[in-house]
XYZ file of C-alpha atoms in Angstrom:
378
model
C -22.270 230.207 145.673
C -21.036 227.674 143.099
C -23.345 225.981 140.612
C -25.387 223.062 142.062
C -22.915 220.278 141.307
C -22.838 218.394 144.626
C -24.827 217.696 147.777
C -24.237 220.875 149.769
C -25.077 223.199 146.901
C -28.049 221.100 145.762
C -29.547 221.372 149.241
C -29.207 225.144 149.204
C -30.815 225.433 145.791
C -33.800 223.461 147.116
C -34.214 226.120 149.797
C -33.724 228.905 147.251
C -36.478 227.510 145.057
C -38.868 227.664 148.005
C -37.643 231.122 149.046
C -38.251 232.353 145.524
C -41.975 231.767 145.985
C -42.175 234.581 148.579
C -39.016 236.617 148.169
C -37.023 238.282 145.425
C -33.742 236.419 144.983
C -30.646 236.991 142.881
C -28.039 234.219 142.643
C -24.399 234.952 141.870
C -22.807 231.689 140.779
C -20.656 229.985 138.118
C -21.103 230.452 134.396
C -22.185 226.831 134.114
C -24.869 225.024 132.051
C -26.603 223.923 135.282
C -26.793 227.541 136.399
C -28.893 228.398 133.379
C -31.484 225.800 134.412
C -32.296 227.625 137.640
C -35.724 229.242 137.640
C -34.606 232.471 139.315
C -32.507 235.511 138.361
C -28.846 234.488 138.127
C -25.523 235.953 137.176
C -23.058 233.371 135.953
C -19.490 234.501 136.594
C -16.874 233.145 134.232
C -14.092 232.035 136.549
C -10.359 232.462 135.763
C -9.172 231.066 132.450
C -6.715 228.251 131.742
C -3.571 230.326 132.367
C -4.794 231.168 135.859
C -5.767 227.534 136.435
C -2.093 226.716 135.861
C -1.388 228.996 138.821
C -4.021 227.138 140.812
C -2.390 223.774 140.102
C 1.036 225.151 141.017
C -0.207 226.548 144.330
C -1.929 223.252 145.114
C 1.247 221.345 144.343
C 3.249 223.326 146.909
C 0.468 223.228 149.501
C -0.781 226.796 149.071
C -4.362 226.007 148.007
C -5.694 228.677 150.438
C -3.816 231.408 148.563
C -5.725 230.535 145.397
C -8.988 230.761 147.362
C -8.162 234.322 148.432
C -7.200 235.334 144.883
C -10.367 233.843 143.393
C -12.519 235.524 146.070
C -11.203 238.919 144.961
C -12.017 238.030 141.351
C -15.599 237.013 142.226
C -16.200 240.110 144.338
C -14.982 242.419 141.579
C -17.390 240.764 139.148
C -20.337 240.873 141.559
C -20.006 244.362 143.125
C -22.187 246.036 140.479
C -24.893 243.367 140.867
C -25.018 243.836 144.642
C -25.181 247.617 144.312
C -27.998 247.402 141.753
C -30.046 244.667 143.440
C -29.720 246.201 146.950
C -30.372 242.966 148.911
C -31.723 242.923 152.467
C -29.403 240.010 153.250
C -26.534 238.142 151.571
C -26.365 234.364 152.041
C -23.561 231.952 151.189
C -22.390 228.399 151.900
C -19.300 227.606 153.998
C -17.462 226.350 150.955
C -15.420 227.842 148.085
C -14.197 231.335 147.271
C -17.782 232.579 147.011
C -17.971 232.559 150.821
C -15.201 235.135 151.202
C -16.521 237.222 148.305
C -20.051 237.221 149.759
C -18.874 238.244 153.228
C -16.678 241.043 151.851
C -19.584 242.318 149.734
C -21.836 242.365 152.795
C -19.294 244.366 154.778
C -18.702 246.790 151.943
C -22.438 247.478 151.635
C -23.286 247.169 155.381
C -25.688 244.335 154.508
C -26.566 241.526 156.978
C -24.808 238.254 156.154
C -25.877 234.640 156.808
C -23.836 231.486 156.273
C -24.939 227.863 155.889
C -22.371 225.298 157.059
C -22.591 221.930 155.301
C -18.915 220.865 155.372
C -15.773 221.772 157.293
C -14.176 223.492 154.325
C -11.089 224.531 156.297
C -10.155 220.866 156.769
C -11.068 219.868 153.230
C -8.889 222.435 151.473
C -5.853 222.480 153.745
C -4.034 219.241 153.152
C -0.793 220.452 154.760
C -0.707 221.491 158.391
C 1.534 224.531 157.911
C -0.845 226.188 155.414
C -3.947 226.102 157.641
C -3.335 229.536 159.142
C -3.677 231.322 155.789
C -7.464 231.016 155.754
C -8.195 230.559 159.458
C -8.147 234.274 160.278
C -10.553 235.095 157.415
C -12.893 232.229 158.290
C -12.972 233.220 161.969
C -13.943 236.754 160.956
C -16.758 235.403 158.782
C -18.075 233.007 161.429
C -18.089 235.657 164.131
C -19.375 238.396 161.813
C -22.381 236.531 160.392
C -25.854 237.566 161.520
C -26.990 233.935 161.234
C -25.007 230.662 161.275
C -26.960 227.632 160.131
C -25.065 224.365 160.729
C -25.849 220.888 159.476
C -25.050 219.188 162.805
C -24.324 219.816 166.490
C -20.847 218.335 166.093
C -19.760 220.688 163.313
C -21.065 223.664 165.324
C -19.017 222.456 168.337
C -15.917 222.149 166.133
C -16.358 225.701 164.875
C -16.887 227.029 168.402
C -13.601 225.465 169.450
C -11.730 226.761 166.411
C -13.277 230.208 165.841
C -14.859 231.051 169.192
C -18.435 230.663 170.376
C -21.310 232.176 168.402
C -24.979 231.085 168.386
C -25.847 228.553 165.688
C -29.087 227.148 164.301
C -28.841 223.354 163.776
C -30.663 222.417 160.583
C -30.422 218.951 158.947
C -30.226 218.678 155.135
C -33.498 219.227 153.282
C -34.559 216.209 151.182
C -36.429 216.156 147.894
C -40.114 217.077 147.868
C -41.870 213.725 147.499
C -42.028 211.094 150.243
C -42.809 207.460 149.418
C -44.428 204.659 151.428
C -43.513 201.486 149.464
C -45.421 198.420 150.696
C -43.930 194.922 150.578
C -46.550 192.301 149.714
C -44.586 189.101 150.242
C -41.436 187.804 151.900
C -38.345 189.339 150.200
C -36.346 186.129 149.635
C -33.978 188.012 147.341
C -33.211 191.232 149.213
C -32.303 194.100 146.884
C -29.979 196.643 148.532
C -29.488 200.113 147.052
C -26.992 202.854 147.904
C -25.962 206.182 146.391
C -23.349 208.897 146.746
C -19.591 209.316 146.452
C -17.449 206.169 146.630
C -14.558 208.079 148.205
C -14.147 206.861 151.768
C -17.209 204.606 151.550
C -15.642 201.990 149.300
C -14.488 199.868 152.248
C -18.058 199.562 153.526
C -19.435 198.707 150.085
C -16.740 196.077 149.570
C -17.575 194.560 152.970
C -21.261 194.375 152.025
C -20.379 192.882 148.639
C -18.421 190.157 150.444
C -21.508 188.816 152.239
C -24.011 189.042 149.370
C -23.663 185.386 148.234
C -24.388 183.977 151.706
C -27.272 186.371 152.410
C -28.983 185.957 149.044
C -28.949 189.712 148.441
C -27.915 192.059 145.637
C -26.344 195.524 145.797
C -26.982 198.293 143.272
C -24.961 201.487 143.678
C -25.342 204.900 142.057
C -22.518 207.414 141.855
C -20.908 210.089 139.693
C -17.530 209.894 137.979
C -15.459 207.009 136.686
C -12.647 205.234 138.526
C -10.872 201.898 138.864
C -12.525 201.503 142.266
C -15.957 201.870 140.681
C -15.186 199.271 138.029
C -13.725 196.911 140.615
C -16.842 197.142 142.796
C -19.141 196.588 139.806
C -17.259 193.385 138.970
C -18.125 191.797 142.330
C -20.719 188.999 142.360
C -24.299 190.245 142.816
C -23.178 193.906 142.586
C -24.631 196.190 139.907
C -23.583 199.675 138.806
C -26.754 201.720 138.444
C -24.946 204.648 136.829
C -25.825 208.256 137.645
C -29.380 209.581 137.915
C -30.893 212.978 138.693
C -32.069 213.209 142.311
C -35.796 212.839 141.573
C -35.216 209.905 139.180
C -32.927 208.210 141.701
C -35.498 208.449 144.503
C -38.221 207.078 142.239
C -36.056 204.170 141.053
C -35.031 203.164 144.562
C -38.585 203.376 145.893
C -39.788 201.054 143.148
C -36.867 198.641 142.717
C -35.095 198.230 146.065
C -35.958 196.670 149.455
C -33.253 198.186 151.672
C -31.206 201.431 151.574
C -27.561 201.261 152.680
C -26.059 204.316 154.404
C -22.261 203.887 154.635
C -19.755 206.083 156.470
C -16.003 205.771 156.177
C -13.912 203.925 158.780
C -10.695 205.403 157.352
C -8.672 207.606 159.718
C -8.151 210.327 157.101
C -11.925 210.909 156.963
C -12.512 210.830 160.727
C -13.030 214.593 161.134
C -15.601 214.743 158.330
C -17.402 211.614 159.553
C -17.602 213.052 163.078
C -18.885 216.457 161.988
C -20.902 216.232 158.781
C -24.404 214.788 158.775
C -24.849 212.808 155.520
C -27.429 214.437 153.259
C -28.275 210.956 151.999
C -30.008 210.145 155.329
C -32.967 212.561 154.880
C -33.105 211.526 151.217
C -33.241 207.838 152.196
C -35.975 208.553 154.739
C -38.063 210.177 152.001
C -37.749 206.978 149.958
C -39.525 205.196 152.827
C -37.593 201.897 152.791
C -35.737 200.249 155.699
C -32.253 201.696 156.235
C -29.081 199.754 157.036
C -26.394 202.009 158.538
C -22.767 200.861 158.606
C -20.228 203.285 160.044
C -17.904 203.967 162.988
C -19.407 204.614 166.406
C -18.110 208.212 166.399
C -19.789 209.016 163.072
C -22.887 211.167 162.685
C -24.687 208.442 160.693
C -24.246 205.859 163.475
C -25.207 208.352 166.176
C -28.436 209.170 164.344
C -29.312 205.577 163.438
C -28.824 204.114 166.922
C -31.665 206.339 168.159
C -33.895 206.266 165.069
C -33.563 202.778 163.549
C -33.898 199.175 164.840
C -30.583 198.161 166.438
C -30.403 195.086 164.212
C -29.842 197.459 161.268
C -27.066 199.529 162.856
C -23.549 198.122 162.434
C -20.463 199.865 163.837
C -17.750 197.657 162.306
C -16.786 195.942 159.055
C -17.214 192.519 160.658
C -18.694 190.255 157.927
C -20.773 188.221 160.391
C -22.455 191.324 161.832
C -23.124 192.778 158.386
C -24.563 189.470 157.161
C -26.731 189.203 160.292
C -28.113 192.712 159.753
C -29.027 191.979 156.131
C -30.535 188.569 156.935
C -32.697 190.052 159.705
C -34.903 191.632 157.042
C -35.863 188.317 155.451
C -38.773 188.317 157.864
C -41.732 190.335 156.599
C -42.461 191.394 160.188
C -38.924 192.723 160.677
C -39.007 194.480 157.304
C -42.293 196.236 158.099
C -41.093 197.213 161.592
C -37.937 198.715 160.085
C -39.998 200.558 157.504
C -42.237 202.047 160.196
C -39.115 203.485 161.870
C -38.228 205.209 158.600
C -41.743 206.619 158.283
C -41.342 208.130 161.742
C -37.993 209.632 160.689
C -39.651 211.218 157.648
C -41.368 213.616 160.052
C -37.961 214.725 161.404
C -36.840 215.646 157.892
C -40.111 216.994 156.495
C -39.053 219.550 153.829
C -41.730 222.056 154.812
C -40.638 222.056 158.458
C -36.921 222.352 157.681
C -37.449 225.158 155.178
C -39.661 227.105 157.577
C -36.870 227.049 160.160
C -34.319 228.300 157.625
C -36.642 231.074 156.427
C -37.259 232.209 160.008
C -33.498 232.349 160.661
C -32.921 234.445 157.534
C -35.853 236.761 158.333
C -34.406 237.415 161.781
C -30.878 237.907 160.429
C -32.104 240.457 157.858
C -33.288 242.727 160.676
C -29.890 242.791 162.403
C -27.147 245.335 161.901
C -23.838 243.821 160.730
C -21.224 243.898 163.540
């Protein structure tokens, strides 16, 4: 799998760290500085050089991104064949994302080794921006989904989507694993100035953050956001009144900062039509992370989104907003000016911490992999 540069990969590396305590693991990944920080045996593969990246950009320009994926998968498999033959794994595991998935599956078939896949995103939809190019990868992905000995999906909705697209196959539903430490911050007095914190990619969520920024003056609240990368949108948001750019922090530092300096965590999901499929299928990894922080959670997202569907059952309804209506957003924020309401909301989060307990989630993943390793590849 790729180096741990974003949410899906980071979650898997958390599981790998735990697996490494009881099992022998070898990771085939990018030749990347972050790879070298992993405390387990790794092989960093140097991916195609600049001349081949020119080919990648050309294929992307004409809508043939999937062709590059197939070419890169062959490159990765060629580089990793000797490692697989030497290490002799009992099972090969990959994430439903990037050329590593195809390379891992092909290596498992070549060596008659059980294969397991973890589905965090609908990669088929993310890579294929043009309708006519979707078929290039669909056949390969269907073969992988049906041929895996274990399929571990992040949500019921993404499993249902895959069943419709690739045919039914049993799936284990496993939410994202959060960081190790859970916090129970205690408020000692009425939060007259409510400090809101949020984190993650701005893409798609900017509309929600702008809507929240619009009601900050009337609610007497502030918003601090944390994200990676630079953009005009980021600068524009940071220039809003009572909005602060917190920069980019490592996961553990971010959790600690929010637990100690924020009163309310904002979970946004995009209302934009172009993100509808992702919002419907993918369970935000920031939800388990926010639950570990132990602060009240305000969820703003469309009714069809996984964040809203989770929050309407787990959180007080006053903190679940399914529109960008300024009055409803302001009402949700203002509801926490009562110490009683704040503590009640926090108790709901403490209950949700049990749902996302890292030990419980990892045990389920390990059991799935143990079972898959005993099966014969189809």
